[in-house]
Coordinates of C-alpha atoms and ligand atoms in Angstrom, one line a residue:
X553 CA 10.5 17.6 23.8
X554 CA 13.5 16.0 22.0
X555 CA 16.3 18.1 20.7
X556 CA 15.8 18.2 16.8
X557 CA 19.1 16.7 15.8
X558 CA 17.8 13.4 18.0
X559 CA 14.6 13.0 16.0
X560 CA 14.4 10.3 13.5
X561 CA 15.6 11.5 10.2
X562 CA 13.2 10.9 7.3
X563 CA 14.1 11.0 3.4
X564 CA 11.1 11.4 1.1
X565 CA 11.3 9.9 -2.5
X566 CA 9.3 11.3 -5.4
X567 CA 9.4 14.6 -3.6
X568 CA 8.1 16.8 -6.3
X569 CA 4.7 14.6 -6.7
X570 CA 1.2 15.1 -5.2
X571 CA 2.1 13.0 -2.0
X572 CA 5.8 14.1 -1.9
X573 CA 4.9 17.7 -1.2
X574 CA 2.3 16.9 1.2
X575 CA 4.7 14.7 3.0
X576 CA 7.4 17.6 3.2
X577 CA 4.9 19.9 4.5
X578 CA 3.7 17.6 7.3
X579 CA 7.1 16.6 8.3
X580 CA 8.3 20.3 8.5
X581 CA 5.4 20.7 11.1
X582 CA 6.1 17.5 13.1
X583 CA 7.8 17.7 16.5
X584 CA 8.8 14.0 16.2
X585 CA 10.2 13.5 12.9
X586 CA 12.8 15.7 10.8
X587 CA 13.6 15.8 7.2
X588 CA 17.0 14.7 6.2
X589 CA 16.7 14.3 2.5
X590 CA 14.5 14.5 -0.8
X591 CA 15.0 12.2 -3.8
X592 CA 13.7 12.6 -7.4
X593 CA 14.1 11.0 -10.5
X594 CA 17.3 11.6 -12.5
X595 CA 17.1 14.3 -15.1
X596 CA 13.8 16.2 -13.3
X597 CA 14.2 19.9 -12.8
X598 CA 14.5 19.8 -9.1
X599 CA 17.6 17.8 -9.0
X600 CA 20.3 19.9 -7.2
X601 CA 18.0 22.7 -5.9
X602 CA 17.1 23.5 -2.4
X603 CA 13.8 21.8 -1.6
X604 CA 12.1 24.8 0.2
X605 CA 12.6 27.0 -2.6
X606 CA 11.9 24.4 -5.4
X607 CA 8.5 24.2 -3.5
X608 CA 8.0 27.9 -3.9
X609 CA 8.9 28.8 -0.5
X610 CA 11.7 29.7 2.0
X611 CA 15.0 27.7 1.7
X612 CA 15.1 24.7 4.1
X613 CA 18.8 23.4 3.5
X614 CA 17.7 20.2 2.1
X615 CA 19.2 19.5 -1.5
X616 CA 16.9 17.4 -3.9
X617 CA 19.2 14.2 -5.1
X618 CA 18.8 11.7 -7.6
X619 CA 21.0 9.3 -5.5
X620 CA 18.8 7.4 -3.1
X621 CA 21.5 5.5 -1.2
X622 CA 23.5 8.6 -0.4
X623 CA 20.4 9.9 0.9
X624 CA 19.0 6.9 2.6
X625 CA 22.5 6.5 4.4
X626 CA 21.6 9.5 6.6
X627 CA 18.0 8.4 7.3
X628 CA 16.2 6.2 9.8
X629 CA 12.8 6.1 7.5
X630 CA 12.2 6.4 4.1
X631 CA 8.6 7.7 2.9
X632 CA 7.9 6.4 -0.6
X633 CA 4.7 7.3 -2.8
X634 CA 6.3 6.9 -6.2
X635 CA 5.9 4.1 -8.6
X636 CA 6.2 0.3 -8.4
X637 CA 9.6 0.1 -10.3
X638 CA 11.0 2.6 -8.2
X639 CA 9.7 1.3 -4.8
X640 CA 11.2 -2.0 -5.6
X641 CA 14.7 -0.2 -6.2
X642 CA 14.3 1.8 -3.0
X643 CA 13.4 -1.3 -0.9
X644 CA 16.8 -3.0 -1.5
X645 CA 18.6 0.4 -1.0
X646 CA 16.6 1.2 2.3
X647 CA 17.2 -2.6 3.5
X648 CA 20.7 -1.8 2.7
X649 CA 20.9 1.5 5.0
X650 CA 18.7 -0.2 7.7
X651 CA 16.0 2.3 7.4
X652 CA 12.3 1.8 7.9
X653 CA 10.8 1.9 4.4
X654 CA 7.1 3.3 4.5
X655 CA 5.6 2.3 1.0
X656 CA 2.3 4.0 -0.1
X657 CA 3.0 3.4 -3.7
X658 CA 0.2 1.1 -5.4
X659 CA -0.1 -0.7 -8.8
X660 CA 2.4 -3.8 -7.9
X661 CA 2.6 -6.9 -9.9
X662 CA 3.2 -10.2 -7.9
X663 CA 6.8 -10.4 -8.8
X664 CA 7.4 -6.9 -7.5
X665 CA 5.7 -7.9 -4.4
X666 CA 8.0 -10.7 -4.0
X667 CA 10.9 -8.5 -4.0
X668 CA 9.7 -6.4 -1.4
X669 CA 9.2 -9.3 0.8
X670 CA 12.9 -10.1 0.3
X671 CA 14.0 -6.9 1.2
X672 CA 11.8 -6.8 4.5
X673 CA 14.1 -9.8 5.6
X674 CA 16.6 -7.1 6.3
X675 CA 14.7 -4.0 7.5
X676 CA 11.2 -3.1 8.4
X677 CA 8.5 -2.4 5.5
X678 CA 5.1 -0.9 6.3
X679 CA 3.0 -1.1 3.1
X680 CA -0.7 -0.4 2.6
X681 CA -2.6 0.7 -0.4
X682 CA -4.2 3.3 1.9
X683 CA -2.6 5.2 5.0
X684 CA -5.8 6.8 6.4
X685 CA -7.2 5.8 9.7
X686 CA -10.6 6.1 8.0
X687 CA -10.1 3.7 5.1
X688 CA -8.3 1.1 7.6
X689 CA -11.3 1.4 9.8
X690 CA -13.5 0.7 6.7
X691 CA -11.4 -2.4 5.7
X692 CA -12.2 -4.0 9.1
X693 CA -16.0 -3.0 8.7
X694 CA -16.1 -4.7 5.3
X695 CA -14.4 -7.8 6.6
X696 CA -17.1 -8.0 9.5
X697 CA -20.1 -7.4 7.1
X698 CA -18.7 -10.0 4.6
X699 CA -18.2 -12.5 7.4
X700 CA -22.1 -11.8 8.4
X701 CA -23.7 -12.4 5.0
X702 CA -23.6 -15.3 2.5
X703 CA -23.1 -15.2 -1.2
X704 CA -26.8 -14.2 -1.9
X705 CA -25.4 -10.6 -1.1
X706 CA -23.2 -9.5 -4.2
X707 CA -20.4 -7.5 -3.3
X708 CA -19.3 -4.6 -5.6
X709 CA -16.3 -2.0 -5.0
X710 CA -16.7 1.4 -6.7
X711 CA -13.7 3.6 -6.5
X712 CA -13.3 7.2 -7.9
X713 CA -9.9 9.3 -8.3
X714 CA -8.5 12.4 -10.0
X715 CA -7.7 12.4 -13.8
X716 CA -3.7 11.4 -13.3
X717 CA -4.0 8.3 -11.5
X718 CA -2.3 5.5 -13.5
X719 CA -3.4 2.2 -11.8
X720 CA -6.9 0.5 -11.5
X721 CA -8.3 -0.7 -9.5
X722 CA -6.9 1.4 -6.6
X723 CA -4.8 0.0 -3.9
X724 CA -7.5 0.8 -1.4
X725 CA -10.1 -0.9 -3.6
X726 CA -7.9 -4.1 -3.8
X727 CA -7.5 -4.0 0.0
X728 CA -11.3 -3.6 0.6
X729 CA -11.7 -6.6 -1.8
X730 CA -9.1 -8.7 -0.1
X731 CA -10.9 -8.0 3.4
X732 CA -14.3 -8.9 1.8
X733 CA -12.8 -12.0 0.5
X734 CA -11.3 -13.0 3.7
X735 CA -14.6 -12.2 5.6
X736 CA -16.2 -14.6 3.0
X737 CA -13.5 -17.3 3.5
X738 CA -12.6 -17.3 -0.2
X739 CA -9.5 -16.3 -2.3
X740 CA -9.9 -13.0 -3.9
X741 CA -8.0 -14.1 -7.0
X742 CA -10.6 -16.7 -7.9
X743 CA -13.4 -14.4 -7.4
X744 CA -12.3 -11.2 -8.8
X745 CA -14.3 -9.4 -11.5
X746 CA -13.0 -6.0 -13.1
X747 CA -13.6 -3.9 -15.8
X748 CA -16.9 -5.1 -17.3
X749 CA -17.6 -4.2 -21.0
X750 CA -19.9 -5.7 -23.6
X751 CA -21.8 -8.8 -23.6
X752 CA -20.7 -10.1 -20.2
X753 CA -23.3 -12.5 -19.2
X754 CA -25.1 -12.2 -15.9
X755 CA -23.2 -11.8 -12.8
X756 CA -21.4 -15.0 -11.4
X757 CA -22.6 -15.6 -7.8
X758 CA -19.9 -15.2 -5.2
X759 CA -17.8 -12.8 -7.3
X760 CA -16.1 -9.5 -5.9
X761 CA -16.7 -6.7 -8.5
X762 CA -14.5 -3.7 -9.1
X763 CA -15.3 -0.6 -11.1
X764 CA -12.9 2.3 -11.5
X765 CA -14.0 6.1 -12.3
X766 CA -11.4 8.9 -13.0
X767 CA -12.0 12.5 -13.4
X768 CA -10.8 16.0 -12.4
X769 CA -9.2 16.3 -8.8
X770 CA -11.1 13.8 -6.9
X771 CA -8.8 12.8 -4.2
X772 CA -10.3 9.5 -3.4
X773 CA -13.8 7.8 -2.9
X774 CA -14.5 4.1 -2.2
X775 CA -17.9 2.4 -1.8
X776 CA -18.2 -1.2 -0.8
X777 CA -21.7 -2.2 -2.0
X778 CA -23.7 -5.3 -0.4
X779 CA -26.4 -5.7 -2.7
X780 CA -29.1 -8.3 -1.8
X781 CA -32.7 -9.0 -2.6
X782 CA -34.7 -5.7 -1.7
X783 CA -32.1 -4.1 0.2
X784 CA -28.5 -2.7 0.1
X785 CA -25.5 -2.0 2.4
X786 CA -23.0 0.5 1.2
X787 CA -20.1 1.3 3.1
X788 CA -18.4 4.6 2.0
X789 CA -15.1 6.6 2.7
X790 CA -14.5 10.1 1.1
X791 CA -11.1 11.3 1.3
X792 CA -11.1 15.3 0.7
X793 CA -7.5 16.1 1.7
X794 CA -4.2 14.0 0.9
X795 CA -2.9 15.1 4.6
X796 CA -4.9 12.0 5.8
X797 CA -2.5 9.7 3.8
X798 CA 0.7 11.6 4.7
X799 CA -0.3 11.6 8.6
X800 CA -0.7 7.9 8.5
X801 CA 2.7 7.4 6.6
X802 CA 4.4 9.8 9.3
X803 CA 2.8 7.5 12.0
X804 CA 4.2 4.3 10.4
X805 CA 7.6 5.7 10.1
X806 CA 7.8 6.4 13.9
X807 CA 6.4 3.2 14.8
X808 CA 8.5 1.2 12.5
X809 CA 11.5 2.6 14.7
X810 CA 10.8 -0.2 17.3
X811 CA 9.9 -3.1 15.2
X812 CA 11.9 -6.1 14.1
X813 CA 12.5 -6.8 10.4
X814 CA 9.5 -7.8 8.5
X815 CA 6.5 -6.9 6.3
X816 CA 3.8 -4.8 8.3
X817 CA 0.4 -2.9 7.2
X818 CA -1.3 0.1 8.6
X819 CA -3.5 -2.2 10.6
X820 CA -0.3 -3.2 12.3
X821 CA 0.6 0.4 12.9
X822 CA -2.9 1.4 14.1
X823 CA -3.6 -1.7 16.2
X824 CA -6.7 -2.4 14.4
Ligands
NDP919 N1 -1.1 4.5 0.1 C1 -1.8 5.5 0.2 O1 -2.2 6.1 1.2 C2 -1.6 6.4 -0.9 C3 -1.3 5.9 -2.2 N2 -0.9 6.7 -3.2 C4 -0.1 6.2 -4.4 O2 1.2 6.8 -4.2 C5 1.7 6.9 -5.5 C6 2.0 8.4 -5.9 O3 1.1 9.1 -6.0 P1 0.9 10.7 -6.3 O4 2.0 11.5 -5.3 O5 -0.4 11.1 -6.6 O6 1.8 10.5 -7.9 P2 2.7 11.7 -8.5 O7 2.7 11.3 -9.9 O8 2.3 13.1 -8.2 O9 4.1 11.5 -7.8 C7 4.9 10.5 -8.0 C8 6.3 10.9 -7.9 O10 7.2 9.9 -7.9 C9 8.2 10.3 -8.8 N3 9.2 9.1 -9.3 C10 8.6 8.1 -10.0 N4 9.7 7.2 -10.3 C11 10.8 7.7 -9.6 C12 12.1 7.2 -9.6 N5 12.6 6.2 -10.1 N6 13.0 8.1 -8.6 C13 12.5 9.3 -7.9 N7 11.0 9.5 -8.0 C14 10.5 8.7 -8.9 C15 7.7 10.9 -9.9 O11 8.5 11.6 -10.8 P3 7.8 11.8 -12.4 O12 6.8 12.8 -12.3 O13 9.3 12.2 -12.9 O14 7.5 10.4 -12.8 C16 6.8 11.7 -9.1 O15 7.2 13.3 -8.8 C17 0.8 6.2 -6.5 O16 0.9 5.0 -6.7 C18 -0.5 6.3 -5.6 O17 -1.7 5.3 -6.1 C19 -1.4 8.1 -3.3 C20 -2.1 8.4 -2.3 C21 -2.2 7.7 -1.1
LIG920 O1 -3.3 7.7 -6.5 C1 -4.2 8.1 -5.5 O2 -4.5 9.6 -5.6 C2 -4.4 7.4 -4.4 N1 -3.9 6.1 -4.4 C3 -4.3 5.1 -3.2 C4 -4.9 4.1 -4.0 O3 -4.5 3.5 -4.9 O4 -6.0 3.6 -3.2 C5 -5.0 5.9 -2.0 C6 -5.8 7.1 -2.3 O5 -7.1 6.6 -2.7 C7 -5.4 8.0 -3.1

């Protein structure tokens, strides 16, 4: 086992959030990574406090800061599940610090994605709308099934999440839609149908439909439906614990230590 001071140091951003707190717990239990910093938004009550105490436990010696650059300078990896605008800002700072930037944030617009690509010229970025092993396998399966079937089979993606989720369709649904489009040999953008309401007319042949459910504490559920004449295939993933996403992010932070600058996803990390 490596001495603790030799382990890659990780900073978690959005540390008071649902994923932020899960990541801190898993890094605390890890023998391969150590927590060296915790970042929250300026003006939030955790700033300046010991992170362990802010989370309701024993002190862990990590002070929560609103200065990302100061925190990133001490880190080999930044794990970031926050919001699109924050992640774009963190990408430039992580690249400046030459830290691997693991991005779980979803809901980016095209212009924001272009800024992440620019940052990846100087540092490793690993980004995925879902970091779990199960969903990344489902993505592969979706592509395979879409490859095997023609457009007589309608593809619909249905996702369900907790009431606090702010973006739709989910990052995972978009990953699955992208895989389905690639399997079919079409561009998702020309075939995407989201949020039907009112007198929509009949379904357009070849479209890939998206529907989003929001409620309660649902961690994340995704169905990819291939609906044909007289039969249906349904591929499903159900997440019951956010630890599956955090485990993937830790794996990506370690994997990224040995890579050249560039943009990667969880398929690269998992070798799928
Ligand atoms: N790829 C994957 O596997 C997964 C991705 N996600 C994605 O991760 C993101 C976060 O999800 P979740 O943890 O549930 O959300 P939360 O709202 O619980 O957490 C987000 C945290 O980020 C903080 N934050 C926002 N802006 C900044 C900023 N500028 N500087 C520092 N901190 C900031 C928020 O603070 P404040 O509350 O003050 O805004 C909040 O504490 C979402 O985009 C979600 O879709 C979630 C799970 C898995
Ligand atoms: O916001 C969430 O909670 C989740 N977001 C990701 C997404 O948008 O797909 C991943 C997971 O489903 C949970």
